[in-house]
Coordinates of C-alpha atoms and ligand atoms in Angstrom, one line a residue:
X1 CA 122.4 105.2 42.3
X2 CA 125.8 105.2 41.7
X3 CA 128.1 103.6 44.0
X4 CA 130.8 104.7 46.0
X5 CA 133.8 102.4 47.6
X6 CA 135.2 104.5 50.3
X7 CA 138.0 103.0 52.8
X8 CA 139.0 104.4 55.9
X9 CA 135.0 105.1 55.9
X10 CA 134.6 105.1 59.7
X11 CA 136.2 108.1 60.7
X12 CA 137.7 111.1 60.3
X13 CA 138.0 112.2 56.7
X14 CA 136.5 109.1 55.3
X15 CA 133.6 109.3 57.2
X16 CA 133.0 112.6 56.1
X17 CA 133.3 111.4 52.2
X18 CA 131.2 108.7 53.1
X19 CA 127.8 111.2 55.0
X20 CA 128.7 113.8 52.0
X21 CA 128.6 111.4 49.7
X22 CA 124.9 109.4 51.4
X23 CA 123.7 112.7 50.9
X24 CA 124.1 113.1 47.5
X25 CA 122.4 109.8 46.7
X26 CA 124.9 107.3 46.2
X27 CA 125.1 104.1 47.3
X28 CA 127.7 103.9 49.5
X29 CA 130.4 100.3 50.6
X30 CA 132.4 100.9 53.4
X31 CA 135.6 99.6 54.5
X32 CA 136.9 99.9 57.5
X33 CA 139.3 96.7 60.1
X34 CA 136.1 97.0 63.0
X35 CA 133.4 95.8 61.4
X36 CA 131.2 96.8 64.6
X37 CA 132.1 100.2 64.1
X38 CA 131.3 99.8 59.9
X39 CA 128.1 98.5 60.6
X40 CA 127.0 101.5 63.1
X41 CA 127.5 103.5 60.3
X42 CA 126.0 102.1 57.8
X43 CA 122.8 101.8 59.6
X44 CA 122.4 105.7 60.3
X45 CA 123.0 106.5 56.3
X46 CA 120.5 104.0 55.9
X47 CA 118.1 104.8 58.0
X48 CA 119.1 109.0 57.3
X49 CA 119.3 109.2 53.5
X50 CA 117.3 105.8 52.2
X51 CA 120.7 104.4 50.3
X52 CA 121.9 100.8 50.1
X53 CA 125.3 100.4 52.7
X54 CA 127.4 97.3 52.0
X55 CA 130.2 97.0 54.6
X56 CA 133.6 95.5 53.7
X57 CA 135.7 94.8 57.3
X58 CA 139.2 94.3 55.6
X59 CA 143.1 95.8 56.7
X60 CA 144.0 97.1 54.2
X61 CA 147.8 96.3 55.3
X62 CA 147.4 92.4 54.5
X63 CA 147.1 90.7 51.2
X64 CA 144.0 89.4 52.4
X65 CA 142.0 92.5 53.1
X66 CA 143.3 93.6 49.7
X67 CA 142.6 91.4 47.6
X68 CA 138.6 91.5 48.9
X69 CA 138.8 95.0 48.2
X70 CA 139.8 94.9 45.1
X71 CA 137.3 91.9 44.4
X72 CA 134.7 94.7 45.1
X73 CA 136.5 97.6 43.1
X74 CA 136.5 95.2 40.0
X75 CA 132.6 94.6 40.4
X76 CA 132.2 98.0 39.8
X77 CA 132.3 100.9 41.2
X78 CA 131.4 104.9 40.5
X79 CA 133.7 107.1 42.8
X80 CA 136.5 105.5 44.3
X81 CA 137.5 106.7 47.7
X82 CA 141.1 105.6 48.4
X83 CA 141.3 107.7 51.7
X84 CA 142.7 104.4 54.8
X85 CA 145.8 105.4 55.9
X86 CA 147.6 106.4 59.4
X87 CA 150.5 108.5 61.1
X88 CA 154.2 107.5 62.2
X89 CA 154.4 107.9 66.1
X90 CA 158.4 109.1 65.9
X91 CA 161.4 109.4 63.0
X92 CA 162.4 107.2 60.7
X93 CA 164.9 104.6 63.1
X94 CA 162.0 105.2 65.9
X95 CA 159.7 104.0 64.4
X96 CA 159.0 99.5 63.8
X97 CA 160.3 98.7 60.2
X98 CA 156.9 96.5 60.5
X99 CA 155.1 99.9 60.6
X100 CA 157.1 101.5 57.7
X101 CA 156.0 98.2 55.7
X102 CA 152.7 98.9 56.8
X103 CA 152.1 101.9 55.7
X104 CA 153.9 101.2 51.8
X105 CA 151.0 98.8 51.9
X106 CA 147.7 100.2 53.1
X107 CA 149.3 103.7 51.2
X108 CA 150.7 102.6 48.4
X109 CA 150.3 99.5 47.7
X110 CA 146.2 99.3 47.5
X111 CA 145.6 102.6 46.6
X112 CA 147.4 101.1 43.3
X113 CA 145.7 98.1 42.9
X114 CA 142.2 99.2 43.9
X115 CA 142.0 101.8 41.3
X116 CA 143.5 99.0 38.9
X117 CA 140.5 97.5 39.4
X118 CA 138.5 100.0 39.5
X119 CA 139.1 101.9 36.2
X120 CA 138.4 99.1 33.8
X121 CA 134.7 99.4 34.3
X122 CA 134.9 103.3 35.1
X123 CA 136.6 103.3 31.3
X124 CA 134.0 100.9 29.7
X125 CA 130.6 102.8 31.1
X126 CA 132.3 106.2 30.1
X127 CA 132.3 108.2 33.8
X128 CA 132.7 108.2 37.6
X129 CA 136.4 108.1 38.8
X130 CA 139.5 108.1 42.0
X131 CA 139.8 110.3 44.4
X132 CA 143.2 109.2 46.4
X133 CA 143.5 110.7 49.6
X134 CA 147.4 112.1 49.8
X135 CA 148.5 115.4 52.3
X136 CA 150.2 118.9 52.5
X137 CA 152.9 116.3 53.6
X138 CA 153.5 115.5 49.9
X139 CA 155.3 117.7 49.6
X140 CA 157.3 118.4 53.0
X141 CA 160.4 115.9 54.0
X142 CA 158.5 114.2 56.4
X143 CA 159.3 110.4 56.5
X144 CA 158.2 107.8 55.1
X145 CA 154.7 109.0 55.5
X146 CA 155.4 112.4 52.6
X147 CA 157.0 110.3 50.6
X148 CA 154.4 107.8 50.4
X149 CA 151.8 110.7 50.1
X150 CA 154.1 112.3 47.4
X151 CA 153.7 109.3 45.7
X152 CA 149.8 109.1 45.5
X153 CA 149.6 112.5 44.6
X154 CA 152.0 111.8 41.0
X155 CA 149.6 108.1 40.6
X156 CA 147.6 109.9 40.6
X157 CA 148.7 112.7 38.2
X158 CA 150.7 110.3 36.0
X159 CA 146.6 107.9 35.5
X160 CA 145.4 110.7 35.2
X161 CA 147.0 110.7 32.1
X162 CA 147.1 107.8 31.0
X163 CA 143.3 107.2 30.9
X164 CA 143.2 110.2 29.3
X165 CA 142.8 109.4 26.0
X166 CA 140.5 106.5 26.7
X167 CA 137.9 108.4 28.4
X168 CA 137.0 111.6 29.2
X169 CA 134.0 111.5 31.6
X170 CA 136.7 109.4 34.0
X171 CA 139.1 111.4 36.5
X172 CA 141.4 110.7 38.7
X173 CA 142.5 113.2 41.8
X174 CA 144.7 114.2 44.1
X175 CA 143.4 115.2 47.4
X176 CA 145.9 117.2 49.7
X177 CA 144.3 118.0 53.2
X178 CA 146.5 119.9 55.5
X179 CA 145.8 119.4 59.4
X180 CA 142.1 118.3 59.6
X181 CA 140.5 117.3 63.7
X182 CA 140.4 113.4 63.1
X183 CA 141.2 110.7 65.5
X184 CA 144.2 110.4 62.3
X185 CA 146.9 112.4 65.8
X186 CA 145.8 110.6 68.8
X187 CA 145.7 106.8 66.6
X188 CA 149.6 108.2 66.2
X189 CA 150.3 109.7 69.3
X190 CA 151.0 113.3 67.9
X191 CA 151.1 116.5 70.5
X192 CA 148.0 118.2 68.5
X193 CA 149.0 121.7 70.8
X194 CA 152.4 121.6 68.7
X195 CA 150.0 122.7 65.1
X196 CA 148.4 126.5 65.8
X197 CA 144.6 126.0 66.3
X198 CA 144.5 128.5 63.1
X199 CA 145.8 125.9 61.1
X200 CA 143.3 123.0 61.8
X201 CA 140.5 122.1 59.2
X202 CA 137.1 121.0 59.8
X203 CA 136.4 117.4 58.0
X204 CA 132.8 118.4 55.8
X205 CA 134.6 121.7 54.9
X206 CA 137.6 119.6 53.7
X207 CA 135.2 117.5 51.6
X208 CA 133.3 119.7 50.2
X209 CA 135.7 121.8 48.5
X210 CA 137.3 118.4 47.4
X211 CA 133.8 117.4 45.8
X212 CA 134.0 121.3 44.4
X213 CA 137.0 120.3 42.9
X214 CA 136.6 117.0 42.0
X215 CA 133.5 117.7 39.7
X216 CA 135.7 120.6 38.3
X217 CA 137.7 118.1 36.5
X218 CA 141.1 119.1 39.4
X219 CA 144.2 117.2 39.2
X220 CA 145.3 118.1 42.9
X221 CA 143.0 119.6 45.1
X222 CA 144.2 121.2 48.3
X223 CA 141.3 122.8 50.1
X224 CA 142.2 125.9 51.6
X225 CA 143.3 129.4 50.8
X226 CA 146.9 129.1 53.7
X227 CA 147.3 125.3 52.2
X228 CA 147.8 126.5 48.9
X229 CA 150.0 129.0 49.9
X230 CA 152.0 126.9 51.7
X231 CA 151.9 123.6 48.9
X232 CA 153.3 127.0 46.2
X233 CA 155.9 127.9 48.8
X234 CA 157.5 125.0 49.2
X235 CA 157.5 125.2 45.6
X236 CA 159.3 128.4 46.2
X237 CA 161.9 128.5 48.6
X238 CA 165.4 126.3 48.4
X239 CA 164.2 122.4 49.1
X240 CA 167.4 122.5 51.7
X241 CA 165.3 124.7 53.6
X242 CA 161.7 123.9 53.2
X243 CA 163.3 120.2 54.7
X244 CA 164.9 121.6 57.8
X245 CA 161.4 123.4 58.3
X246 CA 159.2 120.4 57.5
X247 CA 161.4 117.7 59.6
X248 CA 160.3 120.2 62.2
X249 CA 157.3 121.2 62.6
X250 CA 154.4 119.8 63.9
X251 CA 156.5 116.0 64.1
X252 CA 155.8 116.2 68.0
X253 CA 154.3 113.1 69.8
X254 CA 152.9 112.0 73.2
X255 CA 154.2 108.9 74.9
Ligands
LIG1 N1 144.2 114.3 60.0 C1 144.7 114.8 59.1 O1 144.9 116.0 59.5 C2 145.3 114.7 56.9 C3 145.9 115.2 57.0 C4 146.7 114.9 55.4 C5 145.9 113.6 55.4 N2 145.2 112.9 55.8 C6 145.1 111.8 55.2 O2 142.7 111.4 55.2 C7 143.8 109.8 54.9 C8 142.1 109.1 56.9 O3 143.3 110.3 57.6 P1 141.8 111.3 58.4 O4 142.4 112.0 58.9 O5 140.9 110.4 58.8 O6 142.6 109.3 60.2 P2 141.2 108.7 61.1 O7 140.3 109.9 61.8 O8 142.8 108.1 61.8 O9 140.8 107.2 59.9 C9 140.9 106.5 59.5 C10 140.0 105.0 58.8 O10 141.4 105.0 58.2 C11 140.9 103.3 58.1 N3 142.0 102.3 58.7 C12 142.8 102.9 59.2 N4 143.9 101.9 58.9 C13 143.9 100.5 57.8 C14 143.8 99.5 57.7 N5 145.1 99.2 57.8 N6 142.9 98.9 57.0 C15 141.3 99.4 56.2 N7 141.2 100.3 57.1 C16 142.4 101.8 57.7 C17 139.8 103.9 59.9 O11 140.0 102.2 60.6 P3 140.1 101.2 61.2 O12 141.1 101.8 62.6 O13 138.4 100.9 61.5 O14 140.4 99.9 60.4 C18 138.9 105.1 59.8 O15 138.0 104.6 59.4 C19 144.2 109.3 55.3 O16 144.9 108.6 54.2 C20 145.3 110.8 56.5 O17 146.9 110.4 55.8 C21 144.9 113.4 57.4

């Protein structure tokens, strides 16, 4: 059975990936910080799908956590889903510098190091791949968050180019979700009411589209037609206008 390592696997998009991959017959390595929640999720997937599930409690904002994940990724996985992430509560000078640095560590350093650890085994076997969860925000200017996510998009495309000559069977994809119902917004105290209902996506539907795109060899997956249009628009309108709109919209916080 193939094995998938999913970071941020206990909630939202990561949990939707774990559910889908377990149903598809993948053995799982589930990573998040909350060990009790990981154990509960693992039990559910074992019972529902008869797959083998390892849990890896680790904080990807720490050197220790990234190293533990890196070691497991290097031992061999067929699919790596770099999904763990979080939002900011406020604008650049309103957020603690330590939180900004944690974001770079979780969204960029962990993604880079886990991809670097997992790919050699995949290339040797000439199969498998990496899904790096970015965001539609990557195409707009929304603080350190969007800056890390455009890094994820560019990094994924660059790595795909770099491995193309070495392995036709291994694929790296950036996944760019729009607004998805998860715990993300409550955790960063965002005001969900600031986003109209029709803009919200369901995590399981998003993951189904992502898996389809990954199998087709798509490089940058933007599920849902309205978000495809939005990303297209972001490239068509002047950068200054796009910056002014994106700095404001959907960026209201609860105290
Ligand atoms: N929801 C959206 O609207 C949306 C849109 C675009 C992109 N995204 C991206 O999608 C990804 C998943 O977000 P989500 O919406 O599913 O969020 P979520 O529901 O809050 O889930 C986040 C997951 O990541 C884990 N996590 C958070 N910080 C971590 C850390 N330092 N180390 C290890 N695990 C950590 C959490 O578990 P623990 O707390 O137990 O560690 C949880 O399993 C993120 O990269 C996010 O940027 C989300």
